[in-house]
Short mmCIF file of C-alpha atoms in Angstrom, two decimals:
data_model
loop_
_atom_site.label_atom_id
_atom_site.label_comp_id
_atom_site.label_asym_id
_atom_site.label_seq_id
_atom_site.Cartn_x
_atom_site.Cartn_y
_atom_site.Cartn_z
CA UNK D 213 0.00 0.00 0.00
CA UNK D 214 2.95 2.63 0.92
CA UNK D 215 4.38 1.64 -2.51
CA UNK D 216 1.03 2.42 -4.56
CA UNK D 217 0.60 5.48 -2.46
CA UNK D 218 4.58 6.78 -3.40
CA UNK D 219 3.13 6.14 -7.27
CA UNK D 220 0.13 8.12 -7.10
CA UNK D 221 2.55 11.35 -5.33
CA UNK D 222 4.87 10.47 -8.41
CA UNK D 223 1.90 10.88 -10.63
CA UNK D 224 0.61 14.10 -9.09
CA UNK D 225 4.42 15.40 -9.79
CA UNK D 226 3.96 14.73 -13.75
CA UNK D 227 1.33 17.41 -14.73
CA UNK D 228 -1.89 18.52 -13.77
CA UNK D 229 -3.55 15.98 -16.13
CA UNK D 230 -1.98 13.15 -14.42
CA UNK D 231 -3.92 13.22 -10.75
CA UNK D 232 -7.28 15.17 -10.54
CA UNK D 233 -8.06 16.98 -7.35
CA UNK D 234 -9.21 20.26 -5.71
CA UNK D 235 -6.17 22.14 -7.17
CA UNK D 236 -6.92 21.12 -10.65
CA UNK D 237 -10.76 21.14 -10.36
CA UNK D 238 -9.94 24.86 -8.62
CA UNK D 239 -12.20 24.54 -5.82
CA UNK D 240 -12.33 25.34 -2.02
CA UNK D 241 -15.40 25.53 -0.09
CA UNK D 242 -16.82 26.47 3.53
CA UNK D 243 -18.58 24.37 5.31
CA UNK D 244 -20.27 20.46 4.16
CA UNK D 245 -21.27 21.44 0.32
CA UNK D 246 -22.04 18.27 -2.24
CA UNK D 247 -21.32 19.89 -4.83
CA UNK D 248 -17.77 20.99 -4.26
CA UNK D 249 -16.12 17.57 -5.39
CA UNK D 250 -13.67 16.64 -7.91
CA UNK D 251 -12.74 13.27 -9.59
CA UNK D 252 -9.46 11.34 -8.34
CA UNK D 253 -7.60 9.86 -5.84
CA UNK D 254 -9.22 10.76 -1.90
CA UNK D 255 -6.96 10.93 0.96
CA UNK D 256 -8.43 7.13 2.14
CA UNK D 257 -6.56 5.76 -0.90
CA UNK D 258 -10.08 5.25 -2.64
CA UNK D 259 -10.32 6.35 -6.21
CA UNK D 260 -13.19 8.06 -6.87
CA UNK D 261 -15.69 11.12 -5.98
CA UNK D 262 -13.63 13.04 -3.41
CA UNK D 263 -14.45 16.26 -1.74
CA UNK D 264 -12.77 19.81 -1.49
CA UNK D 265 -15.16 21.01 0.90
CA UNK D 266 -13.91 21.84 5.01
CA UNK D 267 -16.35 18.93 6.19
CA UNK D 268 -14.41 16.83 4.42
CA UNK D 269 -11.67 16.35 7.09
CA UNK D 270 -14.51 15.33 9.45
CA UNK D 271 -15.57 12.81 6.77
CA UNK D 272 -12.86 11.13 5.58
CA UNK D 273 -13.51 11.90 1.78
CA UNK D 274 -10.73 14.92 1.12
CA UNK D 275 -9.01 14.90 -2.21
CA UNK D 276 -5.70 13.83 -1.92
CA UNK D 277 -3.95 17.57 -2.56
CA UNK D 278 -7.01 19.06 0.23
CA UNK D 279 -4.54 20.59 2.34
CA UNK D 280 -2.29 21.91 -0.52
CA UNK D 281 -4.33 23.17 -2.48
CA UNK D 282 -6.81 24.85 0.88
CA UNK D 283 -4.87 25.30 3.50
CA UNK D 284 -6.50 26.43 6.76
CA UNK D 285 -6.15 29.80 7.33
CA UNK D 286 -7.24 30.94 10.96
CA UNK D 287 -8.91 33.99 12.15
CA UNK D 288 -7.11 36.92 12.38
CA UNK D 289 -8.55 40.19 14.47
CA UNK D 290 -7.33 43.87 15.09
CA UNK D 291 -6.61 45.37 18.11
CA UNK D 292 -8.65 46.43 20.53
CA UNK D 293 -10.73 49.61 20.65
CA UNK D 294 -10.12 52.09 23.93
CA UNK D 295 -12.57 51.48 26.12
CA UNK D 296 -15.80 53.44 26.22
CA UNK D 297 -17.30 55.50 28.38
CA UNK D 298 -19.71 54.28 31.26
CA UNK D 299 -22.83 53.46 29.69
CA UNK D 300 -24.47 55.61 32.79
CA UNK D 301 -22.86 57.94 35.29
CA UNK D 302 -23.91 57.54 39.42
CA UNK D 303 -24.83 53.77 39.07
CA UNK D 304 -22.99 50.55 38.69
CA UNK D 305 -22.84 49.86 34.82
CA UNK D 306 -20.62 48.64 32.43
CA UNK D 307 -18.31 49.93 29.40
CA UNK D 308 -17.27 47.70 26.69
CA UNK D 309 -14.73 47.13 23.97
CA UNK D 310 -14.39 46.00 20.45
CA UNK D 311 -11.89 44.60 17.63
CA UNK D 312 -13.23 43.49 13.94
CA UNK D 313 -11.74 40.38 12.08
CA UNK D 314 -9.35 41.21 9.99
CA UNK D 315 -9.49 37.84 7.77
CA UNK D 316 -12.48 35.28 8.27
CA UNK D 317 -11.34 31.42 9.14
CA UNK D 318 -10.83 29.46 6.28
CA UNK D 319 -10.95 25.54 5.59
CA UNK D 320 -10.66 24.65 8.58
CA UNK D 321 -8.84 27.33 10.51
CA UNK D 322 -8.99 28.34 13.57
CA UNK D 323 -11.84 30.51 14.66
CA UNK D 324 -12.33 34.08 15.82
CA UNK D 325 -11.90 34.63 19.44
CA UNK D 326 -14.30 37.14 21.10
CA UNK D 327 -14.53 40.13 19.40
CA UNK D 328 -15.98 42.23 22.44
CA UNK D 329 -15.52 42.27 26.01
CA UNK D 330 -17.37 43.86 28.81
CA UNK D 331 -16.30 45.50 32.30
CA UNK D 332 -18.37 46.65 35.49
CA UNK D 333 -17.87 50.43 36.00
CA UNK D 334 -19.14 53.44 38.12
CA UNK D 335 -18.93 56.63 37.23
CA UNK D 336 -18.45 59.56 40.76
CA UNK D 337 -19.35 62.33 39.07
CA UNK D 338 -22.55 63.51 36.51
CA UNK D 339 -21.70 65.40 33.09
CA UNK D 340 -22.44 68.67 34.57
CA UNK D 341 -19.55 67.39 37.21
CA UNK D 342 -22.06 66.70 40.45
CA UNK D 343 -20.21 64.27 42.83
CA UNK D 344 -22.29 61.20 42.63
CA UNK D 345 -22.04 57.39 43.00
CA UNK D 346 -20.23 56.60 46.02
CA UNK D 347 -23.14 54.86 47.54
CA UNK D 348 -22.46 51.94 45.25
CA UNK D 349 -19.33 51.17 46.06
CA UNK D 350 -18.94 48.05 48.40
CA UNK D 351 -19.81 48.09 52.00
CA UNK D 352 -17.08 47.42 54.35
CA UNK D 353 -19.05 45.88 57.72
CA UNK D 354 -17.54 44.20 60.83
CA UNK D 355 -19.62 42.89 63.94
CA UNK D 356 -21.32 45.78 65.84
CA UNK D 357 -19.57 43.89 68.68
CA UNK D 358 -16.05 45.43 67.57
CA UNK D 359 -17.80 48.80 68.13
CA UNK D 360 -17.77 48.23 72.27
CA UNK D 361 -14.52 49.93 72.36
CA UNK D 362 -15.11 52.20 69.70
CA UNK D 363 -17.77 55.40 71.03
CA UNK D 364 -19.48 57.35 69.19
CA UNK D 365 -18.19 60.35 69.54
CA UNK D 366 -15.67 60.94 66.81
CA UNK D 367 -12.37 59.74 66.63
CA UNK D 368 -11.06 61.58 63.73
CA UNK D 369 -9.38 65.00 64.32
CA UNK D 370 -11.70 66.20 61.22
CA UNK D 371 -14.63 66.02 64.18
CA UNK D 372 -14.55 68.66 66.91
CA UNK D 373 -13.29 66.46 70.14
CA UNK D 374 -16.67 68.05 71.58
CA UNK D 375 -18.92 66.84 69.37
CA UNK D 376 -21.28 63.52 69.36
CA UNK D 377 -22.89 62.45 66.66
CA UNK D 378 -25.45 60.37 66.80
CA UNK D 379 -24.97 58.35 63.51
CA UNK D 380 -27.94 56.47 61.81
CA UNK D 381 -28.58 52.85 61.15
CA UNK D 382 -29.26 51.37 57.38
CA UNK D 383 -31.21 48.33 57.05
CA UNK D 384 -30.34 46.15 54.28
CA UNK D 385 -31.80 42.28 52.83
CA UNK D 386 -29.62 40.12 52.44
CA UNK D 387 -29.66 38.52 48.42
CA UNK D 388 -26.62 36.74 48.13
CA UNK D 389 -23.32 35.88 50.08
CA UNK D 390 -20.43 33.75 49.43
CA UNK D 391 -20.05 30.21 50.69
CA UNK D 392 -16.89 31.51 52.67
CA UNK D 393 -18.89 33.40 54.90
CA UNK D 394 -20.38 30.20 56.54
CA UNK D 395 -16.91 27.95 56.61
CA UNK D 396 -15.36 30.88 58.97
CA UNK D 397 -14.33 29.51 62.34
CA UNK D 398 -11.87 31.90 63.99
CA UNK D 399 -12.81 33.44 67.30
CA UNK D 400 -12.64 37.04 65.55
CA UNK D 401 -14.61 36.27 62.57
CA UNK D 402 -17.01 33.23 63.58
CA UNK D 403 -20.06 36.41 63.28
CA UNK D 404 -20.05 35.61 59.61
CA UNK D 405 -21.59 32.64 60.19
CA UNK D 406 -24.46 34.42 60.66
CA UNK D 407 -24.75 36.16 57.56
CA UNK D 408 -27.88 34.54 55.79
CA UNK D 409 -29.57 35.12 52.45
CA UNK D 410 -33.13 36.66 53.07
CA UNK D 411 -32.00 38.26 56.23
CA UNK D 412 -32.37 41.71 57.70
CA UNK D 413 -29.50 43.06 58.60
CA UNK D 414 -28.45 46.34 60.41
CA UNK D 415 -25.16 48.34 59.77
CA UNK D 416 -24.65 51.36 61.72
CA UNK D 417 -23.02 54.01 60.42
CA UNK D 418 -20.84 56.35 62.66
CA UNK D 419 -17.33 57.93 63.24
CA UNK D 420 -14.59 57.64 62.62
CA UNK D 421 -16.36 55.49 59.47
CA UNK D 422 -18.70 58.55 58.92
CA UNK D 423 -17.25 60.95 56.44
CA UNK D 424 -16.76 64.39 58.44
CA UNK D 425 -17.74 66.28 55.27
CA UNK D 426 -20.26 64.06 53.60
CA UNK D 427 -21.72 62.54 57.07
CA UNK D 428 -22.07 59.36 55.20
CA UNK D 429 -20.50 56.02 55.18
CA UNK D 430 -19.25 54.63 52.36
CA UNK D 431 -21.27 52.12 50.43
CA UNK D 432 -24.20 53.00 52.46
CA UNK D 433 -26.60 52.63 49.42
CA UNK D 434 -28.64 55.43 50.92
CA UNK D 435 -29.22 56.78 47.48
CA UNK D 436 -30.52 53.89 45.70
CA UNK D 437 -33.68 53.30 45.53
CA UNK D 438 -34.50 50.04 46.82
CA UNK D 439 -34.69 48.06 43.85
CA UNK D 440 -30.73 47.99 43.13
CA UNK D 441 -28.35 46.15 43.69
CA UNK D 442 -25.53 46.85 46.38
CA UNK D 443 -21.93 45.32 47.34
CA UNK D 444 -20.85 43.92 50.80
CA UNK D 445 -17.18 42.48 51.66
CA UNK D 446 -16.43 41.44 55.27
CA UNK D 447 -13.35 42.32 57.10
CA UNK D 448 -11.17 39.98 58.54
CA UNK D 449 -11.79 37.22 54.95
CA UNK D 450 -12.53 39.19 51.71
CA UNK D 451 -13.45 35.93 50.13
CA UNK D 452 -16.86 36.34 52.52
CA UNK D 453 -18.94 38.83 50.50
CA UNK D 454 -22.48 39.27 48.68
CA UNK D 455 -25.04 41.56 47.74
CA UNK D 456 -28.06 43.26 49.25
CA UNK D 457 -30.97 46.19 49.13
CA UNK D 458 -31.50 48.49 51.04
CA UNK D 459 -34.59 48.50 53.50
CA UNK D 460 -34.44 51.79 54.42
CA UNK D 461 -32.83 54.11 57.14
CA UNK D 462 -33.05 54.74 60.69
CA UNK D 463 -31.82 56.27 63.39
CA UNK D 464 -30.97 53.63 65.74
CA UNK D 465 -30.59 49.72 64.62
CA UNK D 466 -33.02 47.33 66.10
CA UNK D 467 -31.74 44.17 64.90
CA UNK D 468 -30.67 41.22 66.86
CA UNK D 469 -26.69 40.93 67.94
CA UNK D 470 -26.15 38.47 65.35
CA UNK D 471 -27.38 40.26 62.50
CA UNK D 472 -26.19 43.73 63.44
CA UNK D 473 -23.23 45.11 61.77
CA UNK D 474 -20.96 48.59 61.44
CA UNK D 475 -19.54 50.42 58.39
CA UNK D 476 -15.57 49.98 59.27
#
């Protein structure tokens, strides 16, 4: 058989009239398509019908010169574009960028990769240049119990050493949390355990956490409007995180020990 293959090369070396294939029938094709075939010697060592379409290496009936006469030719894309703008300012969005194909996958080839790709973003600020979005930006919460030696009257020398502020208390439901949260053990961090989906939770917010010129905590979500989305990360594992929505504010938090939380 390796001898009466070495003939038929020999053959195809003596003139176009000597072997027919894709080369000399002059066709390539995309795809499985019966009519691109030629007359002559397939790649199975079966004389015959043979194919010059891609499907062909799936099917075993290639013309002997297939690859020669269509080699595969893979995708090829640009570079990509900058990335655009936020598709909104003052809530979490995304921007996005793009690269076009520069030559299409041929016989075989290998294929285009992605040819966009998307990012979360927030804009701070509206076009006019209002300072806006920090309420979206992930909440930061420890057990209220780390708050026993922390009082609250302010810390920070931004507050006047005189004054006491009284803080307020957000109320948040829990939608989702990580499965970290649950698997922490440590004496310091076993109140994560009691982070549950469905839960109402309460985070106070007050110095030195409180801003001294905003008088707001960050990622307290008091701007949203109930129906977004918002970002929580524990401290003491960053793999323990989730989302929630906010309830709504009040002055002082009513929730049980275990489900009461400050803005660190």
């Amino acid at each position: 058989m390796r001898a009466l293959w070495m003939a038929l090369c020999a053959l195809a070396r003596l003139g176009p009239g000597a072997l027919a294939g894709c080369a000399e029938a002059g066709r390539c094709c995309p795809g499985r398509d019966p009519a691109c075939f030629a007359r002559g010697w397939r790649l199975d060592r079966v004389y015959g019908t043979c194919f010059c379409d891609q499907a062909c290496r799936l099917t075993g009936d290639c013309c002997f010169d297939y690859a020669r006469a269509c080699p595969a030719r893979p995708c090829f894309v640009g570079e990509w574009s900058p990335w655009s703008g936020c598709a909104d300012q003052c809530k979490p969005t995304t921007r996005v960028r793009r690269r076009s194909v520069q030559q299409e996958p041929q016989n075989g080839g290998a294929p285009c990769p992605p040819l966009e790709e998307r990012a979360g973003c927030l804009e701070y600020s509206t076009p006019q240049g209002q300072d806006c979005g920090h309420a979206f930006v992930p909440a930061f919460i420890t057990t209220s119990a780390f708050n026993k030696e922390r009082r609250r009257q302010a810390a920070s020398p931004q507050w006047a050493t005189h004054t006491e502020d009284a803080g307020y208390c957000m109320e948040f439901k829990t939608e989702s949390l990580t499965p970290h949260c649950a698997l922490e053990n440590r004496p310091l961090t076993r109140w994560m355990q009691y982070l549950r989906e469905g839960y109402t939770v309460c985070v106070d917010c007050q110095p030195p956490a409180m801003n001294a010129v905003s008088l707001r905590c960050s990622g307290d979500g008091l701007d949203s409007d109930g129906n977004q989305t918002l970002h929580w990360q524990a401290i003491g594992n960053p793999r323990c995180q989730g989302t929630w929505k906010k309830v709504r504010k009040v002055e002082q938090c009513s929730c049980p020990d275990v489900h009461s939380f400050i803005f660190i």
